Short mmCIF file of C-alpha atoms in Angstrom, two decimals:
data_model
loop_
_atom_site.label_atom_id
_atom_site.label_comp_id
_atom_site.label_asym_id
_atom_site.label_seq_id
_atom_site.Cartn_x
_atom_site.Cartn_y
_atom_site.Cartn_z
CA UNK A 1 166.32 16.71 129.01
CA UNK A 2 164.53 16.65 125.78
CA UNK A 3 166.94 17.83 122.64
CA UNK A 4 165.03 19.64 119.32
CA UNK A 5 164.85 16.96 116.45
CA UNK A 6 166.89 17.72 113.19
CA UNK A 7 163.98 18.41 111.34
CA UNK A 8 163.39 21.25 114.23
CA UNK A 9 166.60 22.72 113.64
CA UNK A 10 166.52 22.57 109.73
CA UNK A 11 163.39 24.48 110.10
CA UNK A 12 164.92 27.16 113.00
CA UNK A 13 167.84 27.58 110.45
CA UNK A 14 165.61 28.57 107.44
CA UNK A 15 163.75 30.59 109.17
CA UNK A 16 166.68 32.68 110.45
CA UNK A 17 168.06 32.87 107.02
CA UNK A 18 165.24 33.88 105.64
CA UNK A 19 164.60 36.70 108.82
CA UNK A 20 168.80 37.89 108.03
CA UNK A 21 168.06 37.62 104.03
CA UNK A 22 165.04 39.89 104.54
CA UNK A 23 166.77 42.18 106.83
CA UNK A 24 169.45 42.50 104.36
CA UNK A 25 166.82 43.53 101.78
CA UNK A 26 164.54 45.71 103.46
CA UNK A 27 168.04 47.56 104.36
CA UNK A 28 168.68 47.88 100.67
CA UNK A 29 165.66 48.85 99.31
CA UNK A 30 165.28 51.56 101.54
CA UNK A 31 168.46 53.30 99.61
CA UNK A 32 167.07 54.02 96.57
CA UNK A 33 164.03 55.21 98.21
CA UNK A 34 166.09 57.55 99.79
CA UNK A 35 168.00 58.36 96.63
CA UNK A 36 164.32 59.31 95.19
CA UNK A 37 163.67 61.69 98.16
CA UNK A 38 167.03 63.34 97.51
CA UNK A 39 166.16 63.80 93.98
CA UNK A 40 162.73 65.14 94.83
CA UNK A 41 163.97 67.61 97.55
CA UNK A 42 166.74 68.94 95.05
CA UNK A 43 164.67 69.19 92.40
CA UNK A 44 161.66 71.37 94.09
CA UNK A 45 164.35 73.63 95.46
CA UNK A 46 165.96 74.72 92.27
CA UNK A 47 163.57 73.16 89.81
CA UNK A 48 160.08 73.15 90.77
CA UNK A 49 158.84 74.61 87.51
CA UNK A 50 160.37 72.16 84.98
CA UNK A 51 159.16 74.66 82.06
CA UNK A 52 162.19 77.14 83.32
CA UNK A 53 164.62 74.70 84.97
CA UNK A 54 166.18 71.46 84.19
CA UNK A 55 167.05 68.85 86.93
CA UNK A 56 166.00 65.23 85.19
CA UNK A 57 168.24 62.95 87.06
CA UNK A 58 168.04 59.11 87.14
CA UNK A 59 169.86 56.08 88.99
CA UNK A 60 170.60 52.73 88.36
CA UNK A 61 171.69 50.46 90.91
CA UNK A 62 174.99 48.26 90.68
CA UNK A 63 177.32 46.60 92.77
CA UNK A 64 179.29 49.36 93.86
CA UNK A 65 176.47 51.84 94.63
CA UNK A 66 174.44 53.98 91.99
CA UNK A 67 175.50 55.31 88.30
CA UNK A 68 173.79 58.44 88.54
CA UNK A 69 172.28 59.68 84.77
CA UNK A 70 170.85 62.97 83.08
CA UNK A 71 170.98 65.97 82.29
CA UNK A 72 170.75 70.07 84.13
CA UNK A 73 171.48 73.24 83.06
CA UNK A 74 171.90 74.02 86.96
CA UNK A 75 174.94 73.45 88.40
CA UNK A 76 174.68 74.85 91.77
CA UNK A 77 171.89 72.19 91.94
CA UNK A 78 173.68 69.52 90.93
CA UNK A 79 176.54 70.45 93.30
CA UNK A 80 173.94 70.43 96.42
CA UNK A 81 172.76 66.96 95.69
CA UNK A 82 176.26 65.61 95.15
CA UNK A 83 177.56 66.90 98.87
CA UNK A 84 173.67 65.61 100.32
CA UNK A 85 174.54 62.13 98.34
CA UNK A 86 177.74 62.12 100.22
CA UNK A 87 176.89 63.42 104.13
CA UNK A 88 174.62 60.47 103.81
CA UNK A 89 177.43 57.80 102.47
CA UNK A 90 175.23 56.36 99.32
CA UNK A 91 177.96 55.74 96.87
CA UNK A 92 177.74 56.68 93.36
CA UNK A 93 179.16 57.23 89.88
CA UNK A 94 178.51 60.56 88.24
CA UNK A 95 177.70 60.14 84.86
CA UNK A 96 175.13 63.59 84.80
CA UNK A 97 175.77 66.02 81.77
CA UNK A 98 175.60 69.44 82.50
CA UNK A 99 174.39 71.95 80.17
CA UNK A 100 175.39 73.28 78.10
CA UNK A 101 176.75 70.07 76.00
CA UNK A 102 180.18 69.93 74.72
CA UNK A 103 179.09 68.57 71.42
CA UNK A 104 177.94 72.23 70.63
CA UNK A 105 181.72 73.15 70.39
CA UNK A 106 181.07 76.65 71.96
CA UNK A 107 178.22 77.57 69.98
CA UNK A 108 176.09 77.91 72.98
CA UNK A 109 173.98 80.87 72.39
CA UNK A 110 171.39 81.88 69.18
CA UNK A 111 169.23 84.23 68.01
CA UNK A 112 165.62 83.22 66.08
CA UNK A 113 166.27 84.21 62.69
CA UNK A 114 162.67 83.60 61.04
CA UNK A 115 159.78 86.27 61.65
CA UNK A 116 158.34 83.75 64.05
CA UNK A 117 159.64 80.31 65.48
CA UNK A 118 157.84 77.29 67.07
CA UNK A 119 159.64 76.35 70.32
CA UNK A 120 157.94 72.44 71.00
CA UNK A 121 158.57 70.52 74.02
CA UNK A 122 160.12 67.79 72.62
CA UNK A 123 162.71 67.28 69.61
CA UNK A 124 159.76 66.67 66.80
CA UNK A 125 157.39 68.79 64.99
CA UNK A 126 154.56 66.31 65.97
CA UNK A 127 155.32 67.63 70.09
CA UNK A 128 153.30 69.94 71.82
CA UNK A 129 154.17 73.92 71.20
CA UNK A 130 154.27 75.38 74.21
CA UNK A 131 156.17 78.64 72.85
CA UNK A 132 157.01 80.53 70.12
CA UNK A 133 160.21 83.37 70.05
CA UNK A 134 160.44 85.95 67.58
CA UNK A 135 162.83 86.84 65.36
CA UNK A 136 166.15 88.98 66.96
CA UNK A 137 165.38 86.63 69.90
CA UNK A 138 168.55 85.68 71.77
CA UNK A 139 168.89 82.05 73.52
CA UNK A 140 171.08 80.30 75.65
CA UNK A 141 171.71 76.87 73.37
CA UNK A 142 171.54 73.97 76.15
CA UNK A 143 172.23 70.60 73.22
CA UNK A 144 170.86 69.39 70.46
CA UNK A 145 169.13 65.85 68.95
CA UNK A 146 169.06 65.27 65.70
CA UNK A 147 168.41 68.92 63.75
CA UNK A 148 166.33 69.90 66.64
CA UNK A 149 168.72 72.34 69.52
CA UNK A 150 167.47 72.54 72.74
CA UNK A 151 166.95 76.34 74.02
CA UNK A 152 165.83 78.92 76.50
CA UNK A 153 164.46 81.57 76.36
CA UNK A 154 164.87 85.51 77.34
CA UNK A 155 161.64 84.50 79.83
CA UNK A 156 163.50 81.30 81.35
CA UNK A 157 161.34 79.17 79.42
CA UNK A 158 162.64 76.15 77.51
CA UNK A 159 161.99 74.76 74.30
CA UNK A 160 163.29 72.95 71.37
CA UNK A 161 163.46 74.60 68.19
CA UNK A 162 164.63 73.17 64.56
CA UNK A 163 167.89 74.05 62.61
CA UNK A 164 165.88 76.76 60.47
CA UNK A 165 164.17 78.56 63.31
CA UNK A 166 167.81 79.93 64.93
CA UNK A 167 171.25 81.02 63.81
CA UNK A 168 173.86 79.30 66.71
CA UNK A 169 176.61 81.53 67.74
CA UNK A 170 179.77 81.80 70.02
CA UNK A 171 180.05 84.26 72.95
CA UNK A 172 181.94 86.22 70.33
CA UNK A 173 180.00 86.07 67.72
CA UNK A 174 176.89 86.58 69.72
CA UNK A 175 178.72 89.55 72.25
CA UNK A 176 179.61 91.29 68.34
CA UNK A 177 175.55 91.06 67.39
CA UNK A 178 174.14 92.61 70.60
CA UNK A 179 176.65 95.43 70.44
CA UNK A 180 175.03 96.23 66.78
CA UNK A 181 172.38 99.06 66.50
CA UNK A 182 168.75 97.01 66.14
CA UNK A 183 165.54 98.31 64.32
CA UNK A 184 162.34 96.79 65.78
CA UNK A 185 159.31 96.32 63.65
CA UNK A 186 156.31 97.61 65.63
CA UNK A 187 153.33 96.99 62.71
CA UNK A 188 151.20 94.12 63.70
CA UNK A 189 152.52 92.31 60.58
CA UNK A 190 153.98 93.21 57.52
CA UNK A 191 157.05 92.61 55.30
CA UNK A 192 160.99 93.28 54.78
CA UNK A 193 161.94 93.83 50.95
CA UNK A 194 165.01 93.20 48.72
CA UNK A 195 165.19 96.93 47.89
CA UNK A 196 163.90 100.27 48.99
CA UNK A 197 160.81 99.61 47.04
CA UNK A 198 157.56 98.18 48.32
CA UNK A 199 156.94 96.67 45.14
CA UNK A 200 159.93 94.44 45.10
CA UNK A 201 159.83 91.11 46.31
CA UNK A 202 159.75 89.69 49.93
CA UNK A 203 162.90 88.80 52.00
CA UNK A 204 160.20 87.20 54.43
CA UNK A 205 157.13 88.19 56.54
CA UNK A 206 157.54 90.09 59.58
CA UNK A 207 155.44 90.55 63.09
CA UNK A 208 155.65 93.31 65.86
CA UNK A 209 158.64 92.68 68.03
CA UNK A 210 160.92 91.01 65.39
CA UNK A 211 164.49 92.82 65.89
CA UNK A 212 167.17 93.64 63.61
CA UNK A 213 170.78 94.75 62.86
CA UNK A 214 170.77 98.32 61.22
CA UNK A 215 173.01 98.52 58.38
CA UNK A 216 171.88 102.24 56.81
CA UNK A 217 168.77 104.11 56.50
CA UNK A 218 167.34 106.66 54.40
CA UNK A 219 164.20 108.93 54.43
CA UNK A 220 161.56 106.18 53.90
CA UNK A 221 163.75 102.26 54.44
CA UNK A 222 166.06 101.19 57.10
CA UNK A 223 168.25 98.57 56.00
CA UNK A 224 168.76 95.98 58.34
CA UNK A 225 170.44 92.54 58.61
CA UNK A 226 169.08 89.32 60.07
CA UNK A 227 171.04 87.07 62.40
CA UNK A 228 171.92 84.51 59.33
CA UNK A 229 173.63 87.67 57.53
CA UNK A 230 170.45 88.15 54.77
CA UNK A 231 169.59 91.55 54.08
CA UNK A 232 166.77 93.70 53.35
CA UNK A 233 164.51 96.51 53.72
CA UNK A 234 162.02 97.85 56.51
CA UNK A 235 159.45 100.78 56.01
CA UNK A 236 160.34 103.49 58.37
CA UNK A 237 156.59 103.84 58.80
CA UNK A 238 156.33 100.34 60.08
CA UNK A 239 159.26 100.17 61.89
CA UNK A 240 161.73 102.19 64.14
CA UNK A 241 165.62 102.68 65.75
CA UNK A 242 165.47 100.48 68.81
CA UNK A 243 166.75 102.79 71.10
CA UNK A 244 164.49 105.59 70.29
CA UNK A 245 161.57 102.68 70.44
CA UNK A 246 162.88 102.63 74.20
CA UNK A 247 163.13 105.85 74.77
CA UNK A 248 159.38 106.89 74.10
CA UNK A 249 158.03 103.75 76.29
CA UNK A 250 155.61 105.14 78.37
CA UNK A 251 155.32 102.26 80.44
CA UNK A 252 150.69 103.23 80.98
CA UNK A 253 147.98 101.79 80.65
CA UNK A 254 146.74 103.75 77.59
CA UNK A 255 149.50 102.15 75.45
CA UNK A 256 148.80 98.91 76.53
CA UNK A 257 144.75 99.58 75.63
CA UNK A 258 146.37 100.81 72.33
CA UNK A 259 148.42 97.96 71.38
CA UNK A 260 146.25 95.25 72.98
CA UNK A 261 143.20 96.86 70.13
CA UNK A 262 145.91 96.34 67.13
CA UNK A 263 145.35 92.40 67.47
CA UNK A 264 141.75 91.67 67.55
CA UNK A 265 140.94 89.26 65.64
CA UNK A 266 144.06 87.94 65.59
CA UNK A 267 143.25 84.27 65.97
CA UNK A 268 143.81 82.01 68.88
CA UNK A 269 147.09 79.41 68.56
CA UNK A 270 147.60 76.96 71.67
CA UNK A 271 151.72 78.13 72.13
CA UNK A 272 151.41 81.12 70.45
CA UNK A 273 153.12 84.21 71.48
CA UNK A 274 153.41 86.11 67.88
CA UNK A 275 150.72 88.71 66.25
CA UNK A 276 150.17 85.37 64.14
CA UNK A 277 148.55 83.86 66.11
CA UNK A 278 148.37 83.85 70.50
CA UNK A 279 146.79 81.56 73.12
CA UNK A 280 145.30 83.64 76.04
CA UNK A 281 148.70 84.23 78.58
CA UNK A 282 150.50 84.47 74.32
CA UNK A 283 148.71 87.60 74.04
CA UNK A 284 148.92 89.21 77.36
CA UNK A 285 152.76 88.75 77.16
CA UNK A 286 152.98 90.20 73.92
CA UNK A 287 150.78 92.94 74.38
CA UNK A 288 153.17 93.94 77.01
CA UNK A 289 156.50 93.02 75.08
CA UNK A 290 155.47 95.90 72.58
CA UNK A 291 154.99 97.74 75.26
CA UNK A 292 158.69 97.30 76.85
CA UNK A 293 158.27 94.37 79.55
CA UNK A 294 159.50 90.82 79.26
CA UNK A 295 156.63 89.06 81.40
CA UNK A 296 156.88 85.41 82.15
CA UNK A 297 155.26 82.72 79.51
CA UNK A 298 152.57 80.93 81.03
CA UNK A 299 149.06 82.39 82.97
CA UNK A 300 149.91 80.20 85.78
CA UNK A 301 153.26 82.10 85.75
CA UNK A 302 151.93 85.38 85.26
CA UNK A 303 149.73 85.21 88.34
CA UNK A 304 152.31 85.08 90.33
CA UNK A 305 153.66 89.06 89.21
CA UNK A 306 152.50 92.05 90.62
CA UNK A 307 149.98 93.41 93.28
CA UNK A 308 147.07 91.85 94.19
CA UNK A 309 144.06 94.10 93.32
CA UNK A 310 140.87 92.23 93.29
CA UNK A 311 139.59 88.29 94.58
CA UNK A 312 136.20 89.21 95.47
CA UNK A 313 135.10 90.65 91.51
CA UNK A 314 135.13 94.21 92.74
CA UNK A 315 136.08 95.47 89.42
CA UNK A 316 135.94 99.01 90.28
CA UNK A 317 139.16 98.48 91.66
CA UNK A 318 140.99 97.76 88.22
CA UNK A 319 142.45 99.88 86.21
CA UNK A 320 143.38 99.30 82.58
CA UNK A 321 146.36 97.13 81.70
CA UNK A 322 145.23 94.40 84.89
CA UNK A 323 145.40 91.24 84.49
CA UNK A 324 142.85 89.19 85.67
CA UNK A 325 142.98 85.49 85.77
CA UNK A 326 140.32 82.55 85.82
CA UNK A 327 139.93 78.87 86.46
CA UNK A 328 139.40 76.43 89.17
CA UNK A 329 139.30 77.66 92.44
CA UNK A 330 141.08 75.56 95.51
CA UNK A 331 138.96 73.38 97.11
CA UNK A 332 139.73 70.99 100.55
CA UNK A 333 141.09 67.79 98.19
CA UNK A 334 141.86 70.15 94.80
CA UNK A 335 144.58 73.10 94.49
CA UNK A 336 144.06 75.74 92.16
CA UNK A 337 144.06 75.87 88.29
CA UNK A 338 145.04 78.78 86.99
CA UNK A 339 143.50 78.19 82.98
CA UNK A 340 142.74 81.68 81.75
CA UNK A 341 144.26 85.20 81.73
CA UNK A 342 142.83 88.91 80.08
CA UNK A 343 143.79 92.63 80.19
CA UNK A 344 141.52 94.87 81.75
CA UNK A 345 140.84 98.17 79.63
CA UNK A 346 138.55 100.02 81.27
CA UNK A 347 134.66 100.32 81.15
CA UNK A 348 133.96 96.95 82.92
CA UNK A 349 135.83 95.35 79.53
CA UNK A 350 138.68 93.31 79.43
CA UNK A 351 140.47 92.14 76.09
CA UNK A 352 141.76 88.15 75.75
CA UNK A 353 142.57 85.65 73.48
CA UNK A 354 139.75 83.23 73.05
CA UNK A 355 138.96 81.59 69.67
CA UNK A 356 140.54 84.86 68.86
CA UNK A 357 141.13 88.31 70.55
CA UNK A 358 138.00 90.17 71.07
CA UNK A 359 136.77 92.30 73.54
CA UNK A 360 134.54 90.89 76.73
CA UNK A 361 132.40 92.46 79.28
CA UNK A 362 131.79 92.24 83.23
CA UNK A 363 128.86 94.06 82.57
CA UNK A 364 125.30 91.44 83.19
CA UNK A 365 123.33 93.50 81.16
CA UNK A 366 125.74 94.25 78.34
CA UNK A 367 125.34 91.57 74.82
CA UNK A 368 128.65 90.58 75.09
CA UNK A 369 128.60 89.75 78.71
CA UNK A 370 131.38 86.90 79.32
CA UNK A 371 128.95 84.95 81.93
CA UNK A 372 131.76 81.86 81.24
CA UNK A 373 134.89 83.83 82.83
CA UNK A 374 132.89 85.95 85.04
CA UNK A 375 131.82 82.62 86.82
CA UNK A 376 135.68 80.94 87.04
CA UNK A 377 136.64 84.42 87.96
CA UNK A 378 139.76 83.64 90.38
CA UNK A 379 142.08 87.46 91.07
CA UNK A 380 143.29 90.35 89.48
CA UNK A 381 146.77 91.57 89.11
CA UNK A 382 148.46 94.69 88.86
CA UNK A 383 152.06 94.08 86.97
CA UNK A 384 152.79 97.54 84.88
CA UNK A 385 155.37 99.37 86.41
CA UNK A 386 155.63 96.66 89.09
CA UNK A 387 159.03 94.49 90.23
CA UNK A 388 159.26 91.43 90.82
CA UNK A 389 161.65 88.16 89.88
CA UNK A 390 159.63 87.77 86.30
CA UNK A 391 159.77 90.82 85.35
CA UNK A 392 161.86 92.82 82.78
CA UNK A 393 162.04 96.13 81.30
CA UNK A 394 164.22 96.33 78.61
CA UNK A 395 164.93 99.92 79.52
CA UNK A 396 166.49 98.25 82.62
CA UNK A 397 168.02 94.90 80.82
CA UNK A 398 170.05 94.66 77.82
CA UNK A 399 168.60 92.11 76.48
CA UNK A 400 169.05 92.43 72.58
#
């Protein structure tokens, strides 16, 4: 009988550590992997728009399992992924904060307090703007960095907006504002005064939409408060009592033609949603605040709303106040883009914010023919006097 040499069994023996070692690692790796796919699967159930939802959650590996870090504002989320961490054993350490932060002390809600304020998507001013809120705006406060506070929304979108752009308050505090009678201004822009006189100087600029407290009125002013406790003066003519705003909404598509006409020309502003300035999906969703309907931010959003009414650019289907929306269509290796939104007013015209908000045509033989959108044409949408998850009529929803 022939016995293996030494050498043949040092070799046999490194080669079955080295098979155990890498069984032993393959076995580990696979965790965090999993881990990841937990993560994922949580996050595109209750966060699959991260404009509207917060569920940024990271893991570190130690001996003892996984220090889990970040931050939500959804807790029933964060509750799922905890009991799906634990049916499949993987041990952890919870160190996720959950919004809002404690270091706001209870001042967890706002209100915009400047005629209009840029909402950025990070902490800086140098950040994108995806947003803006106007002023009477109310916001759930989520934490702050630096003098920058971290906010959403009436819409669900989030934001972060600086120290001067909002006045934080408590749930009392912010329970005792709502319950005040409000004055909206409903000019496309104007100004609030230091007295009853037009003459006398500025408190600040104002745009349609911004809300107030009412303090008194008289024949020609109201006299209203802003969130930070300033005072001043509105002209009646430019402005109106809240609740009689609400009670004459019409909720048709002749007031939307009407207000969508008072901005043309107002120019275009990538994140804009104020009659200073509005991207495309900006000026839709204003055109329909003023018109009593919180619609959500983004076109890609807003697509989403409604009835379907048109895919196939059979305009004679549309009525006025449509939307219609344009971009890249799906292909077999491509989804969709949704890039572009307008309102339909009638006439083969639709109004939209492009360089600045002007009036376009379906019309081939007309001079201001849009041969651009016509051509990324994708649907229409019908989304006045519609339900759906996105939508809100503040004749419906107390929202200031």
């Amino acid at each position: 009988m022939k016995f293996p040499s030494f050498q043949n069994n040092r070799v046999c023996f490194f080669m079955l550590v080295v098979l155990i070692f890498s069984a032993c690692k393959t076995e580990q790796s696979t965790e965090p992997n999993k881990l990841d796919q937990i993560i994922s699967s949580v996050r595109e159930t209750y966060a699959p728009d991260k404009r509207v939802a917060l569920f940024d959650i990271q893991s570190e590996g130690n001996s003892s399992g996984y220090i889990l870090k970040g931050k939500t504002n959804l807790p029933e989320a964060l509750d799922t992924f905890k009991k799906e961490l634990d049916s499949q054993n993987i041990k952890y350490t919870d160190s996720i904060e959950v919004l809002p932060s404690e270091k706001l002390e209870g001042k967890i809600y706002g209100v915009i307090n400047n005629s209009v304020a840029n909402l950025r998507s990070k902490p800086a001013h140098s950040a994108e703007l995806v947003t803006q809120g106007t002023l009477g705006m109310p916001l759930n406060v989520y934490q702050k960095e630096r003098s920058w506070y971290h906010i959403q929304t009436p819409d669900n979108y989030l934001g972060w907006v600086d120290a001067g752009g909002i006045e934080l308050m408590t749930k009392k505090e912010f329970d005792e504002w709502k319950a005040t009678d409000k004055v909206i201004y409903t000019d496309t822009y104007g100004k609030s005064y230091t007295e009853a006189d037009a003459s006398s100087d500025a408190v600040s600029d104002v745009v349609a939409g911004n809300i107030f407290s009412l303090v008194t009125e008289d024949s020609d002013f109201y006299e209203v408060k802003y969130p930070d406790g300033r005072k001043a003066y509105l002209l009646k003519d430019e402005a109106d009592s809240f609740d009689e705003w609400k009670s004459k909404l019409a909720f048709t598509k002749e007031s939307l033609v009407e207000t969508s006409k008072t901005m043309l020309g107002v120019p275009y502003l990538w994140g804009g949603t104020s009659t200073k300035g509005v991207d495309c999906s900006g000026f839709t969703k204003t055109v329909y605040l003023m018109n009593g309907m919180i619609i959500p931010r983004d076109a890609s959003q807003q697509i989403h709303e409604g009835t379907l009414i048109d895919n196939s650019k059979d305009f004679d289907k549309l009525i006025a106040g449509d939307l219609l929306f344009f971009g890249r269509k799906a292909t077999d290796s491509t989804s969709e883009r949704v890039i572009h939104v307008g309102m339909w007013i009638g006439d083969n015209q639709f109004i939209h914010s492009a360089g600045n908000v002007h009036i376009s045509t379906m019309d081939k033989n007309a001079e201001n023919f849009d041969a651009y959108n016509y051509n990324r044409y994708l649907r229409t949408k019908r989304i006045l006097n519609e339900t759906g998850e996105g939508l809100l009529y503040l004749t419906k929803e107390n929202v200031f």
